[in-house]
Short mmCIF file of C-alpha atoms and ligand atoms in Angstrom, two decimals:
data_model
loop_
_atom_site.label_atom_id
_atom_site.label_comp_id
_atom_site.label_asym_id
_atom_site.label_seq_id
_atom_site.Cartn_x
_atom_site.Cartn_y
_atom_site.Cartn_z
CA UNK A 1007 24.82 6.27 27.41
CA UNK A 1008 25.42 7.37 23.84
CA UNK A 1009 23.96 10.45 22.45
CA UNK A 1010 20.92 8.78 20.95
CA UNK A 1011 19.85 7.45 24.20
CA UNK A 1012 20.63 10.65 26.01
CA UNK A 1013 18.52 12.49 23.44
CA UNK A 1014 15.83 10.06 23.91
CA UNK A 1015 15.72 10.38 27.73
CA UNK A 1016 15.29 14.16 27.46
CA UNK A 1017 12.76 13.94 24.74
CA UNK A 1018 10.64 11.56 26.96
CA UNK A 1019 10.77 14.25 29.71
CA UNK A 1020 9.43 16.67 27.20
CA UNK A 1021 6.82 14.56 25.97
CA UNK A 1022 5.69 13.42 29.40
CA UNK A 1023 4.87 17.05 30.27
CA UNK A 1024 2.35 16.87 27.42
CA UNK A 1025 0.90 13.58 28.80
CA UNK A 1026 2.50 11.54 26.36
CA UNK A 1027 4.44 8.16 26.81
CA UNK A 1028 6.94 7.75 24.03
CA UNK A 1029 7.80 4.18 25.08
CA UNK A 1030 4.20 3.21 24.53
CA UNK A 1031 4.22 4.88 21.33
CA UNK A 1032 7.18 2.90 20.04
CA UNK A 1033 5.43 -0.28 21.30
CA UNK A 1034 2.33 0.52 19.19
CA UNK A 1035 4.29 1.60 16.16
CA UNK A 1036 6.60 -1.53 15.97
CA UNK A 1037 3.50 -3.67 15.70
CA UNK A 1038 1.85 -1.80 12.97
CA UNK A 1039 2.13 -3.78 9.71
CA UNK A 1040 2.99 -1.92 6.71
CA UNK A 1041 2.87 -3.72 3.25
CA UNK A 1042 5.74 -2.89 1.05
CA UNK A 1043 4.62 -2.74 -2.57
CA UNK A 1044 6.99 -5.10 -4.53
CA UNK A 1045 6.11 -3.28 -7.85
CA UNK A 1046 8.50 -0.43 -7.19
CA UNK A 1047 11.28 -2.97 -7.69
CA UNK A 1048 10.38 -4.17 -11.40
CA UNK A 1049 8.43 -0.81 -12.53
CA UNK A 1050 5.17 -2.72 -12.61
CA UNK A 1051 6.53 -5.06 -15.42
CA UNK A 1052 6.01 -8.31 -13.75
CA UNK A 1053 7.83 -11.73 -14.64
CA UNK A 1054 5.73 -13.29 -17.17
CA UNK A 1055 7.65 -14.64 -20.17
CA UNK A 1056 5.53 -12.63 -22.72
CA UNK A 1057 6.53 -8.87 -23.59
CA UNK A 1058 4.14 -6.71 -21.73
CA UNK A 1059 4.07 -2.88 -21.69
CA UNK A 1060 2.25 -1.17 -18.86
CA UNK A 1061 -1.22 -0.42 -19.93
CA UNK A 1062 -4.33 0.49 -17.99
CA UNK A 1063 -4.26 3.97 -16.62
CA UNK A 1064 -0.98 3.95 -14.73
CA UNK A 1065 2.56 4.83 -16.03
CA UNK A 1066 6.13 4.54 -14.87
CA UNK A 1067 8.75 6.97 -16.15
CA UNK A 1068 12.56 6.66 -15.94
CA UNK A 1069 15.06 3.89 -16.68
CA UNK A 1070 17.37 4.09 -13.69
CA UNK A 1071 19.78 1.03 -14.00
CA UNK A 1072 19.16 -2.04 -11.81
CA UNK A 1073 15.48 -2.97 -12.32
CA UNK A 1074 14.75 -6.41 -10.91
CA UNK A 1075 14.21 -8.64 -13.90
CA UNK A 1076 13.14 -11.76 -12.04
CA UNK A 1077 11.28 -12.59 -8.87
CA UNK A 1078 14.63 -13.57 -7.43
CA UNK A 1079 16.41 -10.40 -8.05
CA UNK A 1080 13.46 -8.70 -6.43
CA UNK A 1081 13.63 -10.79 -3.42
CA UNK A 1082 17.20 -10.01 -3.04
CA UNK A 1083 16.38 -6.24 -3.33
CA UNK A 1084 13.48 -6.44 -0.80
CA UNK A 1085 15.96 -8.25 1.69
CA UNK A 1086 17.91 -5.09 1.62
CA UNK A 1087 14.97 -2.92 2.05
CA UNK A 1088 13.91 -5.06 5.03
CA UNK A 1089 17.15 -4.45 6.56
CA UNK A 1090 16.81 -0.61 6.38
CA UNK A 1091 13.20 -0.28 7.48
CA UNK A 1092 12.18 -0.63 11.20
CA UNK A 1093 8.95 -1.99 12.34
CA UNK A 1094 6.79 -4.80 11.18
CA UNK A 1095 6.85 -5.12 7.34
CA UNK A 1096 4.68 -7.18 5.04
CA UNK A 1097 5.29 -7.53 1.22
CA UNK A 1098 2.59 -7.03 -1.41
CA UNK A 1099 2.72 -8.52 -4.77
CA UNK A 1100 1.06 -7.97 -8.08
CA UNK A 1101 -0.55 -10.94 -9.75
CA UNK A 1102 2.07 -11.06 -12.64
CA UNK A 1103 5.17 -11.04 -10.19
CA UNK A 1104 5.43 -14.90 -10.68
CA UNK A 1105 8.32 -17.03 -9.66
CA UNK A 1106 8.02 -18.88 -12.93
CA UNK A 1107 5.72 -19.52 -15.66
CA UNK A 1108 4.26 -22.93 -16.65
CA UNK A 1109 3.79 -23.75 -20.33
CA UNK A 1110 0.21 -23.33 -21.56
CA UNK A 1111 -0.89 -21.54 -18.22
CA UNK A 1112 -2.00 -18.06 -18.52
CA UNK A 1113 -3.23 -15.77 -15.71
CA UNK A 1114 -6.57 -17.40 -15.29
CA UNK A 1115 -4.73 -20.56 -14.28
CA UNK A 1116 -2.06 -19.28 -11.86
CA UNK A 1117 -1.78 -21.22 -8.65
CA UNK A 1118 0.54 -21.27 -5.67
CA UNK A 1119 3.08 -23.13 -7.79
CA UNK A 1120 3.64 -19.96 -9.73
CA UNK A 1121 4.26 -18.18 -6.34
CA UNK A 1122 5.95 -20.81 -4.29
CA UNK A 1123 9.45 -19.28 -3.84
CA UNK A 1124 7.71 -16.09 -2.62
CA UNK A 1125 5.93 -18.22 -0.06
CA UNK A 1126 9.14 -19.95 1.28
CA UNK A 1127 10.93 -16.75 1.22
CA UNK A 1128 8.20 -14.86 3.36
CA UNK A 1129 8.11 -17.81 5.79
CA UNK A 1130 11.80 -17.83 6.45
CA UNK A 1131 11.54 -14.11 7.17
CA UNK A 1132 8.56 -14.45 9.26
CA UNK A 1133 6.58 -11.72 7.27
CA UNK A 1134 3.21 -11.54 5.83
CA UNK A 1135 2.33 -11.42 2.14
CA UNK A 1136 -0.48 -9.59 0.33
CA UNK A 1137 -1.36 -9.82 -3.17
CA UNK A 1138 -3.31 -8.08 -5.97
CA UNK A 1139 -4.73 -9.66 -9.19
CA UNK A 1140 -3.18 -7.92 -12.27
CA UNK A 1141 -5.95 -6.75 -14.67
CA UNK A 1142 -3.68 -4.91 -17.05
CA UNK A 1143 -0.57 -5.29 -19.30
CA UNK A 1144 -2.16 -8.45 -20.98
CA UNK A 1145 -3.78 -8.86 -24.36
CA UNK A 1146 -7.10 -9.77 -22.80
CA UNK A 1147 -7.48 -6.22 -21.37
CA UNK A 1148 -9.29 -5.60 -24.47
CA UNK A 1149 -10.13 -1.82 -25.54
CA UNK A 1150 -9.20 -1.06 -21.83
CA UNK A 1151 -11.81 -3.42 -20.43
CA UNK A 1152 -11.50 -6.36 -18.18
CA UNK A 1153 -14.31 -7.46 -15.60
CA UNK A 1154 -16.82 -5.08 -17.32
CA UNK A 1155 -16.09 -6.12 -20.90
CA UNK A 1156 -19.19 -6.75 -22.97
CA UNK A 1157 -17.91 -10.04 -24.13
CA UNK A 1158 -18.53 -12.78 -21.57
CA UNK A 1159 -15.51 -14.93 -22.64
CA UNK A 1160 -13.18 -11.90 -21.92
CA UNK A 1161 -15.00 -11.34 -18.50
CA UNK A 1162 -14.75 -15.11 -17.76
CA UNK A 1163 -10.98 -14.96 -18.32
CA UNK A 1164 -10.64 -12.15 -15.83
CA UNK A 1165 -12.99 -13.61 -13.38
CA UNK A 1166 -10.89 -16.83 -13.25
CA UNK A 1167 -7.70 -14.68 -12.65
CA UNK A 1168 -9.50 -12.97 -9.86
CA UNK A 1169 -10.43 -16.35 -8.31
CA UNK A 1170 -6.95 -17.73 -8.92
CA UNK A 1171 -5.28 -14.84 -7.18
CA UNK A 1172 -7.62 -15.13 -4.15
CA UNK A 1173 -6.70 -18.58 -3.56
CA UNK A 1174 -3.12 -17.86 -3.89
CA UNK A 1175 -3.63 -15.19 -1.18
CA UNK A 1176 -5.51 -17.61 1.00
CA UNK A 1177 -2.58 -20.07 0.75
CA UNK A 1178 -0.14 -17.31 1.84
CA UNK A 1179 -2.47 -16.52 4.68
CA UNK A 1180 -2.72 -19.96 5.73
CA UNK A 1181 1.01 -20.85 5.71
CA UNK A 1182 2.15 -17.34 7.06
CA UNK A 1183 -0.61 -17.31 9.74
CA UNK A 1184 -1.77 -13.89 8.68
CA UNK A 1185 -4.44 -12.98 6.30
CA UNK A 1186 -3.34 -11.82 2.84
CA UNK A 1187 -5.12 -8.75 1.84
CA UNK A 1188 -6.05 -9.29 -1.90
CA UNK A 1189 -6.75 -5.92 -3.60
CA UNK A 1190 -8.86 -5.70 -6.62
CA UNK A 1191 -8.30 -2.65 -8.91
CA UNK A 1192 -9.44 -2.70 -12.44
CA UNK A 1193 -8.47 -0.02 -15.19
CA UNK A 1194 -11.75 -0.32 -17.00
CA UNK A 1195 -12.93 3.00 -18.32
CA UNK A 1196 -13.39 5.54 -21.19
CA UNK A 1197 -11.33 7.88 -22.69
CA UNK A 1198 -14.17 9.99 -23.91
CA UNK A 1199 -17.71 10.47 -22.86
CA UNK A 1200 -19.43 7.29 -22.80
CA UNK A 1201 -23.00 6.82 -23.92
CA UNK A 1202 -23.63 4.17 -21.33
CA UNK A 1203 -22.02 4.29 -17.92
CA UNK A 1204 -24.50 1.85 -16.37
CA UNK A 1205 -24.20 -1.45 -18.31
CA UNK A 1206 -20.27 -1.61 -17.61
CA UNK A 1207 -20.84 -0.97 -13.92
CA UNK A 1208 -23.68 -3.62 -13.84
CA UNK A 1209 -21.22 -6.23 -15.55
CA UNK A 1210 -18.34 -5.18 -13.20
CA UNK A 1211 -20.57 -5.83 -10.20
CA UNK A 1212 -21.76 -9.22 -11.38
CA UNK A 1213 -18.18 -10.21 -12.31
CA UNK A 1214 -17.02 -9.42 -8.87
CA UNK A 1215 -20.00 -11.20 -7.27
CA UNK A 1216 -18.78 -14.16 -9.14
CA UNK A 1217 -15.25 -13.93 -8.19
CA UNK A 1218 -16.30 -13.56 -4.40
CA UNK A 1219 -18.81 -16.19 -4.42
CA UNK A 1220 -16.05 -18.65 -3.50
CA UNK A 1221 -16.05 -18.32 0.27
CA UNK A 1222 -12.53 -18.00 1.82
CA UNK A 1223 -12.04 -17.73 5.48
CA UNK A 1224 -10.98 -14.19 6.48
CA UNK A 1225 -8.22 -15.82 8.84
CA UNK A 1226 -6.47 -16.52 5.40
CA UNK A 1227 -7.46 -13.80 3.04
CA UNK A 1228 -9.25 -10.47 2.86
CA UNK A 1229 -10.79 -8.85 -0.18
CA UNK A 1230 -10.35 -5.18 -0.97
CA UNK A 1231 -11.70 -3.20 -3.73
CA UNK A 1232 -9.85 0.00 -4.99
CA UNK A 1233 -11.71 3.01 -6.75
CA UNK A 1234 -10.19 5.57 -8.98
CA UNK A 1235 -11.23 8.94 -10.28
CA UNK A 1236 -9.28 8.59 -13.69
CA UNK A 1237 -6.23 7.19 -15.38
CA UNK A 1238 -4.11 7.92 -18.49
CA UNK A 1239 -6.35 7.22 -21.37
CA UNK A 1240 -9.45 6.78 -19.21
CA UNK A 1241 -10.01 10.36 -18.37
CA UNK A 1242 -13.77 10.57 -18.82
CA UNK A 1243 -15.16 7.64 -16.89
CA UNK A 1244 -13.74 4.99 -14.71
CA UNK A 1245 -16.10 1.97 -14.14
CA UNK A 1246 -14.80 1.37 -10.58
CA UNK A 1247 -15.44 4.87 -9.31
CA UNK A 1248 -15.28 5.82 -5.62
CA UNK A 1249 -19.07 5.83 -5.42
CA UNK A 1250 -19.36 2.47 -7.05
CA UNK A 1251 -16.70 0.91 -4.77
CA UNK A 1252 -17.90 2.46 -1.53
CA UNK A 1253 -21.42 1.01 -2.15
CA UNK A 1254 -19.85 -2.27 -3.25
CA UNK A 1255 -17.68 -2.60 -0.15
CA UNK A 1256 -20.46 -1.66 2.24
CA UNK A 1257 -23.04 -4.07 0.80
CA UNK A 1258 -20.44 -7.01 0.54
CA UNK A 1259 -18.47 -6.28 3.65
CA UNK A 1260 -15.21 -5.92 1.66
CA UNK A 1261 -12.29 -3.57 2.68
CA UNK A 1262 -12.53 -0.38 0.56
CA UNK A 1263 -9.27 0.76 -0.80
CA UNK A 1264 -8.32 4.44 -0.67
CA UNK A 1265 -5.43 5.20 -2.82
CA UNK A 1266 -4.18 8.89 -1.89
CA UNK A 1267 -3.56 9.55 -5.79
CA UNK A 1268 -6.98 8.49 -6.86
CA UNK A 1269 -9.10 11.57 -5.97
CA UNK A 1270 -9.18 15.25 -7.11
CA UNK A 1271 -5.88 16.93 -6.49
CA UNK A 1272 -7.27 18.88 -3.65
CA UNK A 1273 -9.19 16.14 -1.97
CA UNK A 1274 -7.50 14.41 0.82
CA UNK A 1275 -8.35 10.78 1.74
CA UNK A 1276 -7.54 11.66 5.38
CA UNK A 1277 -10.90 13.07 6.13
CA UNK A 1278 -12.62 9.86 4.85
CA UNK A 1279 -11.22 7.42 7.28
CA UNK A 1280 -13.24 8.22 10.18
CA UNK A 1281 -16.53 8.37 8.14
CA UNK A 1282 -15.88 5.00 6.67
CA UNK A 1283 -14.85 3.25 9.91
CA UNK A 1284 -17.82 4.94 11.86
CA UNK A 1285 -20.33 3.66 9.12
CA UNK A 1286 -18.99 0.48 7.73
CA UNK A 1287 -15.67 -1.04 8.67
CA UNK A 1288 -12.19 -1.59 7.29
CA UNK A 1289 -9.94 0.36 5.10
CA UNK A 1290 -6.81 -0.58 2.90
CA UNK A 1291 -4.80 2.49 2.35
CA UNK A 1292 -2.70 2.72 -0.90
CA UNK A 1293 -0.32 5.46 0.34
CA UNK A 1294 0.91 7.43 -2.58
CA UNK A 1295 1.84 10.89 -3.67
CA UNK A 1296 0.31 12.47 -6.56
CA UNK A 1297 1.92 15.61 -8.08
CA UNK A 1298 -0.89 17.35 -10.10
CA UNK A 1299 -2.26 14.11 -11.04
CA UNK A 1300 -2.03 10.38 -9.94
CA UNK A 1301 1.67 10.38 -10.47
CA UNK A 1302 2.77 7.86 -7.89
CA UNK A 1303 5.71 9.76 -6.62
CA UNK A 1304 7.62 8.50 -3.63
CA UNK A 1305 5.86 9.40 -0.46
CA UNK A 1306 7.38 12.21 1.46
CA UNK A 1307 7.06 13.36 4.90
CA UNK A 1308 4.53 16.03 3.95
CA UNK A 1309 1.27 17.42 5.26
CA UNK A 1310 -0.86 14.91 3.29
CA UNK A 1311 1.12 11.91 4.74
CA UNK A 1312 0.88 13.38 8.25
CA UNK A 1313 -2.93 13.73 8.22
CA UNK A 1314 -3.37 10.36 6.75
CA UNK A 1315 -1.29 8.76 9.40
CA UNK A 1316 -2.91 10.99 12.20
CA UNK A 1317 -6.50 10.03 11.09
CA UNK A 1318 -5.52 6.40 11.12
CA UNK A 1319 -3.74 6.32 14.44
CA UNK A 1320 -5.21 8.60 16.84
CA UNK A 1321 -8.81 7.12 17.33
CA UNK A 1322 -7.71 3.64 18.50
CA UNK A 1323 -9.16 1.81 15.29
CA UNK A 1324 -5.81 0.84 13.93
CA UNK A 1325 -7.02 -2.79 13.68
CA UNK A 1326 -9.48 -1.52 10.95
CA UNK A 1327 -6.77 0.12 8.77
CA UNK A 1328 -4.37 -1.72 6.65
CA UNK A 1329 -1.36 0.20 5.14
CA UNK A 1330 0.21 -0.64 1.71
CA UNK A 1331 2.60 1.72 -0.11
CA UNK A 1332 1.79 2.25 -3.65
CA UNK A 1333 4.24 4.41 -5.86
CA UNK A 1334 6.66 3.75 -8.37
CA UNK A 1335 9.32 6.01 -9.73
CA UNK A 1336 12.00 4.57 -12.17
CA UNK A 1337 14.02 7.57 -12.35
CA UNK A 1338 15.74 7.14 -9.23
CA UNK A 1339 17.38 4.18 -7.32
CA UNK A 1340 14.39 1.88 -6.62
CA UNK A 1341 15.62 0.62 -3.24
CA UNK A 1342 15.99 4.28 -2.11
CA UNK A 1343 12.54 4.83 -3.26
CA UNK A 1344 11.05 1.94 -1.26
CA UNK A 1345 13.21 2.64 1.66
CA UNK A 1346 12.43 6.18 1.81
CA UNK A 1347 8.87 6.02 1.53
CA UNK A 1348 8.49 3.24 4.01
CA UNK A 1349 10.58 5.12 6.57
CA UNK A 1350 8.43 8.05 5.96
CA UNK A 1351 5.36 6.06 6.58
CA UNK A 1352 6.77 4.88 9.74
CA UNK A 1353 7.83 8.32 11.03
CA UNK A 1354 4.36 9.85 10.16
CA UNK A 1355 2.81 7.17 12.18
CA UNK A 1356 5.26 7.82 15.02
CA UNK A 1357 4.48 11.58 14.92
CA UNK A 1358 0.63 10.62 15.21
CA UNK A 1359 1.23 8.25 18.01
CA UNK A 1360 3.16 11.19 19.88
CA UNK A 1361 0.25 13.51 19.55
CA UNK A 1362 -1.38 14.74 22.72
CA UNK A 1363 -4.73 13.86 21.58
CA UNK A 1364 -6.66 13.92 24.58
CA UNK A 1365 -5.60 17.62 25.39
CA UNK A 1366 -6.58 18.70 21.91
CA UNK A 1367 -9.85 16.89 22.41
CA UNK A 1368 -10.67 18.56 25.48
CA UNK A 1369 -10.02 22.07 24.15
CA UNK A 1370 -12.06 21.05 21.26
CA UNK A 1371 -15.02 19.96 23.29
CA UNK A 1372 -14.89 23.18 25.24
CA UNK A 1373 -15.02 25.15 22.08
CA UNK A 1374 -11.66 26.59 22.68
CA UNK A 1375 -10.51 26.41 19.11
CA UNK A 1376 -7.94 29.14 19.60
CA UNK A 1377 -6.10 26.86 22.10
CA UNK A 1378 -6.48 23.92 20.08
CA UNK A 1379 -4.77 25.67 17.10
CA UNK A 1380 -2.09 26.90 19.37
CA UNK A 1381 -1.39 23.43 20.45
CA UNK A 1382 -1.65 21.93 16.99
CA UNK A 1383 1.25 24.39 15.97
CA UNK A 1384 3.17 23.93 19.16
CA UNK A 1385 3.40 20.14 18.82
CA UNK A 1386 5.13 20.53 15.38
CA UNK A 1387 8.14 21.52 17.35
CA UNK A 1388 8.29 18.58 19.66
CA UNK A 1389 11.43 16.49 19.49
CA UNK A 1390 9.98 13.37 17.77
CA UNK A 1391 13.25 12.82 15.80
CA UNK A 1392 14.86 11.85 18.99
CA UNK A 1393 12.33 9.16 19.37
CA UNK A 1394 12.68 8.10 15.80
CA UNK A 1395 16.34 7.73 16.10
CA UNK A 1396 16.22 5.74 19.25
CA UNK A 1397 13.43 3.36 17.69
CA UNK A 1398 16.01 2.76 14.69
CA UNK A 1399 18.81 2.36 17.19
CA UNK A 1400 17.05 -0.31 19.45
CA UNK A 1401 15.98 -2.12 16.20
CA UNK A 1402 19.64 -2.07 14.81
CA UNK A 1403 18.48 -0.20 11.80
CA UNK A 1404 20.73 2.46 10.22
CA UNK A 1405 19.72 6.06 10.87
CA UNK A 1406 18.59 8.49 8.22
CA UNK A 1407 22.08 9.61 7.29
CA UNK A 1408 23.49 6.07 6.84
CA UNK A 1409 21.01 4.56 4.60
CA UNK A 1410 22.25 5.82 1.38
CA UNK A 1411 25.78 4.48 2.10
CA UNK A 1412 24.31 0.98 2.35
CA UNK A 1413 22.32 1.47 -0.86
CA UNK A 1414 25.10 2.80 -2.74
CA UNK A 1415 27.23 -0.16 -1.87
CA UNK A 1416 24.55 -2.57 -2.97
CA UNK A 1417 24.14 -0.44 -6.17
CA UNK A 1418 27.69 -0.78 -7.07
CA UNK A 1419 28.06 -4.42 -6.25
CA UNK A 1420 24.49 -5.82 -7.37
CA UNK A 1421 22.33 -3.38 -9.32
CA UNK A 1422 25.24 -2.05 -11.68
CA UNK A 1423 26.09 -5.43 -12.75
CA UNK A 1424 22.44 -6.65 -13.83
C1 RNT B 189 -3.61 1.93 -10.07
C2 RNT B 189 -3.74 1.60 -8.68
C3 RNT B 189 -3.22 0.11 -8.34
C4 RNT B 189 -1.70 0.00 -8.93
C5 RNT B 189 -1.16 -1.29 -8.91
C6 RNT B 189 0.14 -1.22 -9.42
O1 RNT B 189 -3.87 3.32 -10.30
O2 RNT B 189 -3.26 2.46 -7.85
O3 RNT B 189 -3.13 0.03 -6.97
O4 RNT B 189 -0.88 1.14 -8.50
O5 RNT B 189 -2.01 -2.14 -9.40
ZN1 ZN B 190 -3.30 1.98 -5.54
#
């Protein structure tokens, strides 16, 4: 027995005293799909053959060497990520991360042909794929408006893009035998105080209705709609606000996507999960980390991440929650960014699954809030890291201290020569 196994045995004994079975926790954890956001690898640039700058309320800063310049390069990077992250991974694409361009075909005409190698790659690795239409970094995002633009011709272009990406998602889902989550986020909004907030919202709703009028079997594809408080250059009004999309999702039985960077800085999405599941249904989480604003920093194992994971995992409705990472930092090694964030997501979920929730609930039900508080603090010192190391060990995944060696070697051999 090596020291990882010994430490696991002792930790199991301690957890059992609290009524927790770590073996069961690991079994649940390894089945929770976490969708790795491919856009950390290319700085949300995409692989279309026209010059695009990131427009539409998000920003990437930094120019660390080694950005993936093609879908092929990104897949090689993701292969390393998959080797360093335990559990069940999926990969989520943006609609401009095409394999190839076809002359004369713009975003409104993309088909599975544009994403064929992604599909084959995922099939070989037996992983699921998710996708999101890309309503930004394109000349048709006119004055910052896409699906809510006053000109029907512009709206039509974006409606067709939405439909095209849903069909591609459905194809992913059919072939990979797991539904692709297709997330709709539109940057539409106003920099300064609008005279009319109503008409754009009506237009956005109608455009979405048109996109979703094409019925797709949920065994293949699931739609999500993502709200936002504000973006860079869209400080005064976002058409797709939280209220707008909460209503839209509830009325149309779509997943609401909650991005942890899309609310007021002191507002946590963790508290929202139980309310939404209790009243409506399914949630796509875009797990991010805002620093003062929606800055999309790499997610760390901080209180915010722990509470999101806790609220997602302890009530037994994990099947209603879909996890997707969403951040992009180009000032550090992009693979380190993806791996660190993905492992932190897994760690937060593990800590949640190791929580003695029944004991806490019993104290709460008896209004013994002192005991509940004492226990909440006490469990912070339980030996979850022994369970984590064992979890990585049985999956043949390097431990926390070894991952940077692998990433550095790859950086020297692959990233530095790009
Ligand atoms: C933007 C949204 C959206 C993006 C991706 C790249 O604020 O969070 O999900 O991060 O489209
Ligand atoms: Zn997001």
